[in-house]
Amino acid sequence: MIRFHSLTVQNFALYPEAHIKFSTDPARPLTVIRGENECGKTTLMRAFLWVLYGEQGLPEMKEVLHPIRPVWSDDQPVQTTVELLFEVRSNRNAANYKLVRHATTSSTGGRVKYYREEVKLYFRNISDGSWDSADSQSLALLMRRYFRPELRDFFFIDADKAVQFVGGPEGAHDDSVMRSMTTQSINNLLGLDSLRGSVERLSRRHNYHIQQAGQDSGNAQQEQLAAHLRELEDKRDHATKELEAFQLQYATVDKDLHEYEGKLKADIARLTASTEINRQVSDAQDRLSALLEQRASLISSLSACVDRDPRLSSFLMLRVIHAVFRRLQPMKRQGLIPPSEITLLPRLLNDGKCVCGVSFAEHPERKAFVERRLADSENYQQSAQFLDNVLNCAQRLGNQAIGRSGGAWIEDVEDYRQNLGNLDQDINNVRSELDVLKEKQRDAAHALEGAAYEERDRHVQELRGIHRQLGERIAAKEKELKDINTSLRSASEKIRTLLAGQRRSQDLRDRAEVCADLETLLSSALYAIESKQVEELSNSMNRIFRDVIGATEDSHFSKVGVRTRARIASSQNDYELYAKDGKQDKPLGIANGASRRALAVSFVLALAETTASSVPFVADSLLHAFSGGVLRRMVRYLVDGQRVGQPIIFGHTHDLMDDEIRQDLIEAAGRTYTVTNQSHVGVDVVRAAPSRINGRQTVICECGINEYCHICEHVSYATDPRFTSRPNSSPL
């Protein structure tokens, strides 16, 4: 868990210097930083991003500007410094760190030069409280674990970034942006990419150990198989790289195809008078897309049932399981496994009597007999315990195979096959309907066909051809990879069979088996997370959105959530946000600005809640698009401490002045600050801060949400009953 303690800036954009401490009180975890527009709230957000990520964390820069260069500086070089103090807590201990980044900027001929960047990590010495320098490896490890760049826009979010989760701002919706942002956040926060990488690494280690065992055996056949295994590994690596290249090309062509198909559709709409045909085509295409998505989802589920379902191995081993059960169950009933005598005989020796009551003192031959039985039982106790474990394992596998703990594997597979057959029939029917409609559409378009339409149609046809060819190449390459993996498993199994009786390769075989077991375990975990935790995330998002918006089953947003979308030409899935109006999908592209932002924030909060996110949540101007009851409920969700551990909220003063909101923030905030810049609010600021070199600089004071002082006082505050005056204070 990460907790920010303080942020110190020097010569950063609008700030000559500033120091902010963040609330670390579990009962009041919120820190609020308020101010008017253009006063420096977003600049502080950029200071966060710059100290953690450097120039990559800053917005796109123009040639003559730089986001960190002080606004009051002339052409001379200026060093900018930002320092972030934070704490890393675990169940056992806590460590304090200080991250410091320096850089110099200078201006020549109107162009800004950025250079001499340096970043250092320090950790606090527990013994004397001093700061010791950490090495670059420790810094890289800390960043990978807690501040991965791909999650930057999730933990440091503003209004513009938030709407990217739903496809961009109103009027410029893009489903591909929505899916990309959603998929990236889910994969990283749920650890799916890490799990997939671990499964792949375990598979490679398993094959490596098998190869080594074959090489070390001294057996020519094993060495030949090991060499074949290495050759297959090289082929798989080469095929994987080719597949990734094809998939990258496919994604690029797919994007271009969607763009030009959209333009072509617009041309057709202008050139075709028959809007009813267009509507019917669109409806049929939507139905076809939905059916194809259902088919892809079914195929994915069927593949998981075949490739990763533990019931399959149980089903295939059913005959062996029955044989084990028939042999060992009678021994279990007789008390041979585990040996029941091992607990009875020592008690008889201690009591000095046989089970029939005869004294061992009077009959020493019986005592000797009991002692021999005890020695025999102790000798085979380990073997008997092993057989008992085998019997228990066979019983569990048998239950899995016959579906006693759930549905039987063969029944699930048959259901999937039947559903796929029905879907294929529906898909063929819709495609036939589309062919007829498109023929009518082309007939209508040809009557009004122009040169621009012909050129665009030709380009779309070319893209479709490339798109289809790449899809076929990807399918062929995936089949090649599948065949290689099958050959790898076959060669590996042959080596394992040959090695079964050789002692010197036992260690490598054991390692290979451990890798195989871990790979199976992690694959099962990956499947469980992809199914159960994403469903939990979807339900959580729906609950938060309905609570915030006040939506019901009868409203235009009867349900929202996250769902899996099978990725074309890839074994991995994409994720997308969706909304429903009754039972019908509601396109996110028609949602208004406030609804889009509510959907985005609901997703972010649900993801933080589902993953128990451990990094502070820094939000800039996220509340500006909300009002009334929606704004009040959104504030409560952000600051209740249950979804984000340390919320740091930047907000416009007027967004926070509702009576209920103000009271909620006052109760939840352990720290509050106000930022003021005279140049951005004209003559509204009563007096300039004494430490300001000129009016373009921003200063910070510790005024609360409903307070003002001689630094931040505006002309309207004195007469506004919602504000109270604080004693004079110094800028931070």
XYZ file of C-alpha atoms in Angstrom:
732
model
C 0.000 0.000 0.000
C 1.288 3.465 -0.942
C 0.615 6.655 1.022
C 1.816 10.056 -0.212
C 3.169 12.249 2.591
C 4.173 15.474 0.857
C 4.955 17.168 -2.455
C 7.532 19.966 -2.720
C 8.073 21.960 -5.918
C 10.608 24.607 -6.803
C 10.561 26.692 -10.001
C 7.845 24.536 -11.545
C 5.658 26.359 -14.110
C 3.443 28.701 -12.036
C 5.090 27.874 -8.678
C 8.299 29.525 -7.429
C 8.035 27.156 -4.496
C 5.321 25.219 -2.711
C 5.021 22.470 -0.124
C 1.892 20.367 0.403
C 1.330 17.684 3.031
C -1.287 15.037 2.313
C -3.630 13.476 4.827
C -2.536 10.031 6.026
C -5.243 9.746 8.693
C -7.264 6.532 8.018
C -10.356 8.173 9.515
C -9.994 11.296 7.321
C -7.938 10.187 4.297
C -9.047 12.953 1.908
C -6.896 15.883 0.781
C -8.731 18.710 -1.032
C -6.974 21.350 -3.159
C -9.383 24.021 -4.379
C -9.048 27.051 -6.589
C -10.506 28.983 -9.494
C -9.939 28.107 -13.141
C -6.359 28.590 -14.411
C -4.968 29.083 -10.899
C -2.572 26.135 -10.852
C -4.506 22.991 -9.840
C -3.605 21.115 -13.023
C -0.021 22.342 -12.698
C 0.255 20.517 -9.361
C -1.124 17.384 -11.034
C 1.646 17.724 -13.656
C 4.208 18.010 -10.863
C 3.047 14.594 -9.634
C 3.362 13.142 -13.112
C 6.751 14.712 -13.809
C 8.449 13.579 -10.594
C 7.232 10.010 -11.193
C 7.489 9.663 -14.976
C 9.666 12.509 -16.234
C 8.894 14.119 -19.583
C 6.832 11.057 -20.618
C 4.302 11.936 -17.936
C 3.730 15.465 -19.255
C 1.260 16.547 -21.950
C 2.411 16.908 -25.537
C 4.820 19.852 -25.769
C 5.090 22.542 -28.403
C 8.489 23.640 -29.629
C 8.418 27.018 -27.912
C 6.890 25.894 -24.601
C 7.644 23.404 -21.855
C 5.208 22.490 -19.061
C 7.824 22.705 -16.283
C 9.573 25.962 -17.257
C 8.738 28.860 -14.888
C 6.406 31.370 -16.529
C 8.305 34.366 -15.097
C 11.760 33.273 -16.312
C 13.606 34.973 -19.164
C 16.273 33.306 -21.321
C 18.596 32.209 -18.512
C 18.794 28.526 -17.458
C 16.511 27.574 -14.574
C 16.662 24.362 -12.542
C 13.304 22.821 -11.618
C 13.002 20.411 -8.699
C 10.076 18.313 -7.482
C 10.286 16.106 -4.391
C 7.704 13.458 -3.429
C 7.763 11.802 -0.001
C 5.783 8.597 0.291
C 5.427 5.489 2.406
C 5.173 1.847 1.345
C 3.251 -0.214 3.880
C 2.893 -3.977 4.147
C 1.451 -6.308 6.766
C 4.832 -6.586 8.448
C 6.545 -3.233 8.111
C 6.619 0.191 6.470
C 9.357 2.016 4.551
C 9.627 5.727 3.799
C 10.982 6.946 0.469
C 11.855 10.284 -1.108
C 11.790 10.634 -4.898
C 13.558 13.728 -6.269
C 13.719 14.805 -9.909
C 15.788 17.734 -11.228
C 15.956 19.194 -14.720
C 17.174 22.407 -16.320
C 15.419 24.440 -19.000
C 16.683 27.418 -20.964
C 15.237 29.522 -23.755
C 17.095 30.557 -26.899
C 15.390 32.380 -29.742
C 11.971 31.482 -28.393
C 12.776 27.750 -28.207
C 13.004 25.897 -24.912
C 15.776 23.377 -24.273
C 15.279 20.633 -21.681
C 18.412 18.960 -20.297
C 20.358 17.720 -17.243
C 17.462 15.615 -16.030
C 18.279 13.524 -12.963
C 16.074 11.375 -10.744
C 17.096 9.871 -7.404
C 15.374 7.647 -4.878
C 16.201 7.819 -1.163
C 15.020 5.656 1.717
C 14.837 6.666 5.369
C 17.324 4.971 7.687
C 15.316 3.506 10.575
C 18.165 3.836 13.065
C 18.870 7.581 12.816
C 16.174 8.946 10.452
C 18.666 10.034 7.791
C 18.064 9.585 4.060
C 20.216 7.036 2.223
C 20.456 6.847 -1.564
C 18.891 3.810 -3.288
C 20.327 2.305 -6.458
C 18.702 2.536 -9.894
C 17.550 -1.090 -9.703
C 15.531 -0.352 -6.558
C 13.953 2.652 -8.280
C 13.022 0.590 -11.342
C 11.561 -2.176 -9.154
C 9.497 0.309 -7.138
C 8.137 1.931 -10.295
C 7.217 -1.415 -11.889
C 5.424 -2.562 -8.776
C 3.464 0.542 -7.814
C 3.641 3.214 -10.551
C 3.582 1.400 -13.894
C 3.340 3.946 -16.752
C 0.438 2.093 -18.368
C -1.681 2.836 -15.247
C -0.689 6.506 -15.082
C -4.017 7.707 -16.481
C -5.904 5.522 -14.005
C -4.315 6.744 -10.754
C -3.768 10.344 -11.914
C -6.990 11.183 -13.687
C -8.630 14.359 -14.916
C -11.871 15.103 -16.723
C -10.367 14.667 -20.200
C -8.700 11.354 -19.328
C -11.823 10.040 -17.609
C -13.989 10.201 -20.732
C -11.391 8.170 -22.665
C -12.636 5.140 -20.722
C -15.997 5.535 -22.507
C -14.530 6.362 -25.931
C -13.770 10.083 -25.741
C -15.824 13.262 -25.391
C -19.376 13.726 -26.590
C -19.513 14.051 -30.372
C -16.128 12.361 -30.920
C -16.852 8.850 -29.660
C -14.473 6.036 -30.632
C -15.198 2.481 -29.474
C -11.602 1.414 -30.154
C -10.320 4.021 -27.649
C -12.828 2.781 -25.057
C -11.835 -0.862 -25.540
C -8.117 -0.054 -25.493
C -8.315 1.942 -22.236
C -10.662 -0.548 -20.569
C -8.640 -3.606 -21.609
C -5.327 -2.059 -20.566
C -6.622 -1.074 -17.112
C -8.260 -4.454 -16.444
C -5.257 -6.452 -17.660
C -2.834 -4.487 -15.512
C -4.842 -4.026 -12.324
C -6.151 -7.608 -12.291
C -2.655 -8.858 -13.145
C -3.781 -10.729 -16.267
C -0.732 -9.774 -18.337
C 1.581 -10.845 -15.499
C -0.230 -14.157 -15.154
C -0.057 -14.807 -18.890
C 3.648 -14.030 -18.858
C 4.198 -16.348 -15.887
C 2.348 -19.188 -17.620
C 4.497 -18.702 -20.729
C 7.729 -18.611 -18.695
C 6.762 -21.752 -16.777
C 6.052 -23.541 -20.044
C 9.497 -22.601 -21.319
C 11.189 -23.650 -18.070
C 9.367 -26.965 -18.165
C 10.622 -27.653 -21.686
C 14.122 -26.477 -20.759
C 14.371 -28.897 -17.825
C 13.084 -31.740 -19.990
C 15.717 -30.889 -22.635
C 18.475 -30.822 -20.025
C 17.325 -34.119 -18.557
C 17.464 -35.653 -22.039
C 20.929 -34.237 -22.698
C 22.313 -35.393 -19.336
C 21.004 -38.899 -19.712
C 23.739 -40.138 -22.076
C 21.042 -41.864 -24.097
C 21.306 -41.169 -27.850
C 17.538 -41.332 -28.360
C 16.958 -38.906 -25.494
C 19.614 -36.527 -26.779
C 17.988 -36.642 -30.197
C 14.597 -35.865 -28.675
C 16.125 -33.034 -26.628
C 17.633 -31.544 -29.796
C 14.244 -31.878 -31.494
C 12.652 -30.122 -28.525
C 15.097 -27.214 -28.873
C 14.351 -27.020 -32.576
C 10.616 -26.889 -31.838
C 11.194 -24.137 -29.245
C 13.063 -22.076 -31.862
C 10.249 -22.643 -34.351
C 7.702 -21.558 -31.772
C 9.653 -18.385 -30.979
C 9.933 -17.559 -34.684
C 6.242 -18.302 -35.315
C 5.242 -16.214 -32.284
C 7.184 -13.201 -33.575
C 5.627 -13.600 -37.026
C 2.171 -13.881 -35.452
C 2.729 -10.707 -33.413
C 3.845 -8.867 -36.554
C 0.742 -10.090 -38.445
C -1.493 -9.055 -35.543
C 0.070 -5.579 -35.471
C -0.502 -5.197 -39.224
C -4.016 -6.552 -38.795
C -4.788 -4.005 -36.071
C -3.528 -1.149 -38.270
C -5.495 -2.318 -41.315
C -8.531 -3.009 -39.130
C -8.444 0.573 -37.847
C -8.045 1.997 -41.374
C -10.797 -0.277 -42.653
C -13.204 0.866 -39.957
C -12.345 4.491 -40.720
C -12.858 4.188 -44.484
C -15.909 1.966 -44.128
C -17.390 4.709 -41.976
C -16.623 7.274 -44.689
C -18.008 4.924 -47.325
C -21.184 4.488 -45.318
C -21.490 8.265 -45.150
C -21.102 8.436 -48.944
C -23.722 5.744 -49.406
C -26.061 7.563 -47.061
C -25.680 10.715 -49.167
C -25.943 8.917 -52.483
C -28.732 6.518 -51.570
C -32.273 7.740 -51.237
C -33.534 4.494 -49.732
C -32.967 5.130 -46.015
C -35.127 2.136 -45.151
C -32.655 -0.198 -46.897
C -29.800 1.440 -44.977
C -31.657 0.940 -41.714
C -32.332 -2.711 -42.533
C -28.676 -3.259 -43.481
C -27.512 -1.597 -40.253
C -29.921 -3.687 -38.215
C -28.785 -6.891 -39.934
C -25.121 -5.962 -39.445
C -25.737 -5.294 -35.758
C -27.460 -8.658 -35.421
C -24.602 -10.344 -37.300
C -21.992 -8.632 -35.087
C -23.861 -9.696 -31.973
C -24.112 -13.289 -33.245
C -20.414 -13.352 -34.180
C -19.499 -12.019 -30.750
C -21.673 -14.721 -29.162
C -19.982 -17.327 -31.361
C -16.501 -16.043 -30.465
C -17.436 -16.108 -26.792
C -18.772 -19.675 -27.106
C -15.620 -20.803 -28.942
C -13.507 -19.167 -26.237
C -15.494 -20.982 -23.543
C -15.271 -24.268 -25.460
C -11.508 -23.811 -25.897
C -11.165 -23.158 -22.176
C -13.237 -26.293 -21.509
C -10.913 -28.326 -23.744
C -7.556 -26.702 -22.932
C -7.824 -25.630 -19.293
C -10.748 -27.437 -17.659
C -9.387 -29.824 -14.978
C -12.445 -32.061 -15.488
C -11.047 -33.155 -18.881
C -8.024 -34.909 -17.400
C -10.312 -36.521 -14.818
C -12.657 -37.694 -17.571
C -9.798 -39.209 -19.596
C -8.400 -40.954 -16.511
C -11.750 -42.383 -15.377
C -10.851 -46.036 -16.145
C -7.581 -45.781 -14.207
C -9.385 -44.001 -11.357
C -11.882 -46.889 -11.112
C -9.020 -49.431 -11.008
C -7.249 -47.504 -8.223
C -10.467 -47.182 -6.289
C -11.286 -50.922 -6.561
C -7.808 -51.854 -5.329
C -7.361 -49.384 -2.490
C -10.874 -48.940 -1.091
C -10.939 -52.451 0.531
C -7.583 -51.687 2.147
C -9.082 -48.447 3.478
C -12.025 -50.341 5.011
C -9.635 -52.879 6.615
C -7.691 -50.082 8.319
C -4.517 -50.789 6.372
C -4.357 -47.295 4.850
C -3.654 -45.345 6.873
C -2.549 -48.075 9.348
C -4.873 -48.022 12.354
C -2.492 -50.185 14.385
C 0.032 -47.357 14.586
C -2.094 -45.631 17.235
C -3.457 -48.759 19.025
C -0.256 -50.819 19.593
C 1.753 -48.124 21.481
C -1.216 -47.710 23.850
C -1.295 -51.485 24.525
C 2.425 -51.485 25.316
C 1.983 -48.545 27.689
C -0.957 -50.257 29.448
C 0.925 -53.583 29.621
C -2.144 -55.507 28.502
C -3.380 -57.139 25.337
C -6.740 -56.126 23.799
C -8.218 -59.209 25.412
C -7.019 -58.113 28.877
C -4.112 -60.591 29.257
C -1.088 -59.099 31.064
C 2.145 -58.868 29.110
C 4.100 -59.579 32.322
C 2.493 -62.989 32.494
C 2.726 -63.632 28.759
C 5.930 -62.009 27.380
C 5.481 -63.821 24.050
C 2.381 -61.682 23.394
C 4.301 -58.527 24.223
C 7.016 -59.568 21.753
C 4.337 -60.198 19.112
C 2.824 -56.711 19.646
C 6.260 -55.108 19.453
C 6.971 -56.877 16.127
C 3.596 -55.740 14.753
C 4.365 -52.172 15.830
C 7.783 -52.266 14.129
C 6.199 -53.628 10.935
C 3.493 -50.930 10.996
C 6.050 -48.172 11.445
C 8.081 -49.561 8.539
C 5.217 -49.326 6.043
C 3.489 -46.270 7.562
C 4.917 -43.901 4.920
C 3.850 -46.186 2.058
C 0.403 -46.634 3.575
C 0.006 -42.867 3.998
C 1.028 -42.391 0.352
C -1.591 -44.935 -0.771
C -4.204 -43.137 1.337
C -3.328 -39.861 -0.409
C -3.588 -41.643 -3.780
C -7.038 -42.943 -2.853
C -8.231 -39.465 -1.771
C -6.882 -37.957 -4.999
C -8.624 -40.670 -7.059
C -11.888 -39.959 -5.239
C -11.650 -36.201 -5.996
C -10.796 -36.834 -9.644
C -13.646 -39.334 -9.925
C -16.114 -36.783 -8.550
C -14.858 -34.235 -11.111
C -15.182 -36.739 -13.967
C -18.806 -37.731 -13.222
C -19.821 -34.166 -12.363
C -20.717 -34.857 -8.758
C -19.389 -31.429 -7.672
C -20.906 -29.712 -10.730
C -21.792 -30.440 -14.346
C -19.999 -33.266 -16.145
C -17.388 -32.180 -18.697
C -18.881 -34.128 -21.616
C -22.310 -32.560 -20.971
C -20.850 -29.023 -21.054
C -18.998 -29.765 -24.299
C -22.163 -31.142 -25.894
C -24.091 -28.018 -24.846
C -21.432 -25.804 -26.414
C -21.551 -27.815 -29.663
C -25.324 -27.628 -29.858
C -25.342 -23.877 -29.175
C -22.642 -23.338 -31.805
C -24.700 -25.256 -34.362
C -27.737 -23.070 -33.657
C -25.636 -19.898 -33.831
C -24.049 -20.937 -37.149
C -27.518 -21.446 -38.627
C -28.609 -17.996 -37.408
C -25.393 -16.432 -38.763
C -25.916 -17.994 -42.203
C -29.505 -16.728 -42.277
C -28.438 -13.167 -41.373
C -25.615 -13.235 -43.944
C -28.041 -14.334 -46.651
C -30.353 -11.509 -45.630
C -27.419 -9.066 -45.754
C -26.418 -10.225 -49.240
C -29.909 -9.486 -50.531
C -30.055 -6.087 -48.795
C -26.573 -5.046 -49.971
C -27.492 -5.943 -53.542
C -30.487 -3.630 -53.260
C -28.267 -0.998 -51.663
C -25.705 -1.215 -54.472
C -28.452 -0.968 -57.095
C -29.677 2.235 -55.472
C -26.137 3.634 -55.079
C -25.094 2.896 -58.677
C -27.781 5.206 -59.937
C -26.108 8.141 -58.169
C -22.527 6.863 -58.202
C -19.791 9.493 -58.476
C -16.017 9.494 -58.852
C -15.358 10.100 -55.155
C -17.593 7.208 -54.180
C -15.921 4.899 -56.720
C -12.445 5.783 -55.427
C -13.425 5.281 -51.799
C -15.216 2.037 -52.583
C -12.114 0.789 -54.434
C -9.922 1.668 -51.456
C -12.277 -0.088 -49.041
C -12.284 -3.191 -51.238
C -8.468 -3.183 -51.244
C -8.419 -2.831 -47.456
C -10.926 -5.649 -47.125
C -8.728 -7.856 -49.277
C -5.649 -7.063 -47.170
C -7.742 -7.477 -44.016
C -8.919 -10.912 -45.167
C -5.412 -12.017 -46.221
C -3.937 -10.976 -42.891
C -6.736 -12.773 -41.073
C -5.986 -15.927 -43.057
C -2.259 -15.585 -42.338
C -2.951 -15.131 -38.644
C -5.245 -18.156 -38.612
C -2.611 -20.232 -40.438
C 0.134 -19.028 -38.103
C -2.003 -19.775 -35.041
C -2.608 -23.285 -36.429
C 1.135 -23.636 -36.983
C 1.752 -22.553 -33.386
C -0.865 -24.987 -32.150
C 0.776 -27.818 -34.094
C 4.211 -26.829 -32.749
C 2.874 -26.794 -29.183
C 1.329 -30.226 -29.763
C 4.668 -31.509 -31.047
C 6.418 -29.906 -28.069
C 4.116 -31.684 -25.640
C 4.590 -34.956 -27.513
C 8.406 -34.705 -27.552
C 8.454 -33.629 -23.912
C 6.288 -36.587 -22.932
C 8.531 -38.997 -24.844
C 11.586 -37.706 -23.015
C 9.799 -37.950 -19.691
C 8.839 -41.532 -20.500
C 12.425 -42.443 -21.368
C 13.698 -40.761 -18.232
C 11.224 -42.424 -15.918
C 13.703 -45.058 -14.736
C 16.878 -42.975 -14.502
C 17.968 -41.629 -11.115
C 20.494 -39.014 -12.280
C 17.826 -37.063 -14.157
C 15.377 -37.160 -11.247
C 16.084 -33.606 -10.111
C 15.485 -32.131 -13.569
C 12.334 -34.213 -13.992
C 11.093 -33.003 -10.616
C 11.718 -29.405 -11.646
C 9.915 -29.971 -14.931
C 6.932 -31.476 -13.097
C 6.848 -28.568 -10.655
C 6.840 -26.147 -13.610
C 4.039 -28.126 -15.257
C 1.984 -28.134 -12.025
C 2.518 -24.399 -11.510
C 1.614 -23.709 -15.136
C -1.663 -25.609 -14.666
C -2.338 -23.760 -11.405
C -1.680 -20.316 -12.884
C -3.715 -21.135 -16.003
C -6.653 -22.041 -13.765
C -6.164 -18.821 -11.777
C -6.058 -16.804 -15.010
C -9.286 -18.404 -16.209
C -10.970 -17.733 -12.844
C -9.907 -14.072 -12.811
C -10.965 -13.524 -16.420
C -14.417 -14.915 -15.687
C -15.341 -14.335 -12.043
C -13.477 -11.122 -11.210
C -14.524 -9.349 -14.405
C -18.136 -10.286 -13.608
C -17.640 -8.887 -10.096
C -16.196 -5.698 -11.606
C -19.199 -5.367 -13.931
C -21.692 -5.783 -11.082
C -19.801 -3.268 -8.958
C -19.780 -0.704 -11.778
C -23.510 -1.152 -12.328
C -24.206 -0.684 -8.605
C -22.066 2.457 -8.319
C -23.494 4.002 -11.498
C -27.087 3.364 -10.472
C -26.433 4.730 -6.992
C -24.787 7.872 -8.385
C -27.149 8.576 -11.290
C -30.211 7.295 -9.495
C -31.012 5.039 -12.466
C -33.649 2.311 -12.258
C -34.575 -0.632 -14.451
C -37.095 1.613 -16.204
C -34.611 4.423 -16.987
C -32.589 4.980 -20.172
C -29.621 3.377 -18.395
C -31.245 0.283 -16.938
C -27.895 -1.483 -16.638
C -24.215 -0.723 -17.259
C -21.115 -2.842 -16.862
C -18.070 -4.497 -18.378
C -18.125 -7.479 -20.705
C -15.672 -9.635 -22.586
C -15.268 -9.138 -26.303
C -13.425 -11.837 -28.211
C -10.456 -10.321 -30.057
C -10.356 -11.219 -33.742
C -7.272 -13.206 -34.723
C -6.045 -13.498 -31.129
C -6.421 -15.921 -28.245
C -6.729 -13.038 -25.763
C -9.891 -11.102 -25.000
C -10.691 -7.407 -25.085
C -13.009 -5.764 -22.578
C -15.579 -3.072 -23.239
C -18.035 -0.966 -21.294
C -21.677 -1.307 -22.204
C -25.012 0.217 -21.314
C -28.520 -1.110 -21.751
C -31.836 0.610 -22.293
C -34.220 -2.060 -21.140
C -33.063 -5.250 -22.851
C -31.441 -3.454 -25.796
C -27.848 -2.236 -25.949
C -27.564 1.545 -25.674
C -24.680 2.838 -27.850
C -22.217 4.754 -25.689
C -21.705 7.178 -28.564
C -25.096 8.802 -27.897
C -24.521 9.313 -24.149
C -24.265 12.984 -23.145
C -21.262 14.543 -21.406
C -22.470 14.096 -17.808
C -23.528 10.478 -18.418
C -20.196 9.705 -20.091
C -18.260 11.086 -17.159
C -20.479 9.223 -14.673
C -19.894 5.978 -16.590
C -16.133 6.569 -16.602
C -15.889 7.421 -12.900
C -18.118 4.456 -12.015
C -15.754 2.162 -13.923
C -12.666 3.658 -12.244
C -14.187 3.355 -8.752
C -15.425 -0.184 -9.434
C -11.995 -1.260 -10.674
C -10.313 0.291 -7.629
C -12.850 -1.439 -5.364
C -12.556 -4.852 -7.072
C -8.757 -4.897 -7.103
C -8.308 -3.279 -3.655
C -5.965 -0.803 -5.334
C -3.085 0.282 -3.093
C -1.990 3.516 -4.834
C -3.435 6.973 -3.990
C -6.134 8.275 -6.338
C -5.379 11.801 -7.616
C -8.239 13.458 -9.520
C -8.270 16.897 -11.178
C -11.555 18.705 -11.983
C -13.397 15.391 -12.147
C -16.553 16.829 -10.575
C -17.013 19.839 -12.858
C -19.521 18.164 -15.202
C -21.842 17.020 -12.387
C -24.417 18.936 -10.439
C -27.174 18.498 -7.876
C -27.818 15.061 -6.411
C -25.479 13.352 -8.875
C -22.585 15.555 -7.747
C -23.377 14.943 -4.064
C -23.510 11.167 -4.474
C -20.352 11.138 -6.610
C -18.444 13.058 -3.925
C -19.534 10.558 -1.268
C -18.326 7.648 -3.378
C -14.972 9.326 -3.960
C -14.255 10.228 -0.345
C -15.755 7.371 1.688
C -12.343 5.625 1.895
C -13.762 2.243 0.849
C -12.820 2.334 -2.848
C -9.675 4.457 -2.974
C -7.335 4.472 0.003
C -6.016 8.048 -0.191
C -8.118 10.332 -2.413
C -6.499 13.642 -3.417
C -9.123 15.826 -5.101
C -8.474 19.033 -7.080
C -11.691 21.003 -7.496
C -13.118 24.346 -8.533
C -14.305 26.350 -5.540
C -17.904 26.581 -6.804
C -18.121 22.799 -7.367
C -17.557 22.311 -3.637
C -19.920 24.909 -2.173
C -23.159 22.914 -2.037
C -24.076 22.628 1.664
C -24.160 18.820 1.740
C -21.015 18.458 -0.367
C -19.147 21.013 1.724
C -20.091 19.193 4.929
C -19.111 15.774 3.513
C -15.730 17.123 2.391
C -15.062 18.892 5.686
C -15.761 15.666 7.594
C -13.619 13.495 5.264
C -10.708 15.889 4.642
C -7.650 15.624 6.848
C -5.950 18.364 4.794
C -7.290 21.235 2.676
C -5.461 23.834 0.572
C -6.353 26.793 -1.639
C -4.336 27.869 -4.699
C -4.443 31.504 -5.856
C -3.064 33.305 -8.911
C -3.828 36.973 -9.341
C -3.188 37.133 -13.090
C -5.787 34.474 -13.918
C -8.652 36.036 -11.988
C -8.023 39.664 -12.850
C -8.879 42.131 -10.087
C -10.939 39.554 -8.168
C -8.083 38.812 -5.736
C -8.169 41.436 -2.976
C -4.420 41.607 -2.363
C -1.293 39.974 -3.800
C 0.771 37.573 -1.715
C 3.911 39.341 -0.414
C 6.272 36.570 -1.586
C 5.099 36.771 -5.184
C 7.658 38.129 -7.641
C 4.885 39.052 -10.052
C 1.202 38.391 -10.577
C 1.710 35.354 -12.829
C 2.899 33.163 -9.973
C 0.673 30.895 -7.889
C 0.764 30.610 -4.108
C -0.853 28.114 -1.736
C -2.436 28.621 1.652
C -4.088 26.219 4.105
C -7.571 27.690 3.836
C -10.332 25.116 4.027
C -13.231 24.623 1.675
C -15.271 27.461 3.209
C -12.417 29.675 4.453
C -10.307 32.576 3.163
C -7.298 34.562 4.354
C -5.372 37.643 3.234
C -3.620 35.532 0.546
C -6.625 33.974 -1.202
C -9.433 36.453 -0.384
C -11.670 37.370 -3.329
C -13.888 40.430 -3.406
C -17.061 38.382 -2.918
C -15.898 36.254 0.028
C -16.445 38.814 2.779
C -20.146 39.152 1.960
C -20.742 35.445 1.257
C -22.208 33.749 4.381
C -20.721 30.414 3.312
C -17.156 31.714 3.869
C -15.394 32.515 7.119
C -12.184 34.486 7.522
C -9.006 32.848 8.874
C -6.147 34.653 10.627
C -3.355 35.826 8.345
C -1.012 33.018 7.302
C 2.156 32.553 5.267
C 2.130 30.985 1.819
C 3.274 27.350 1.645
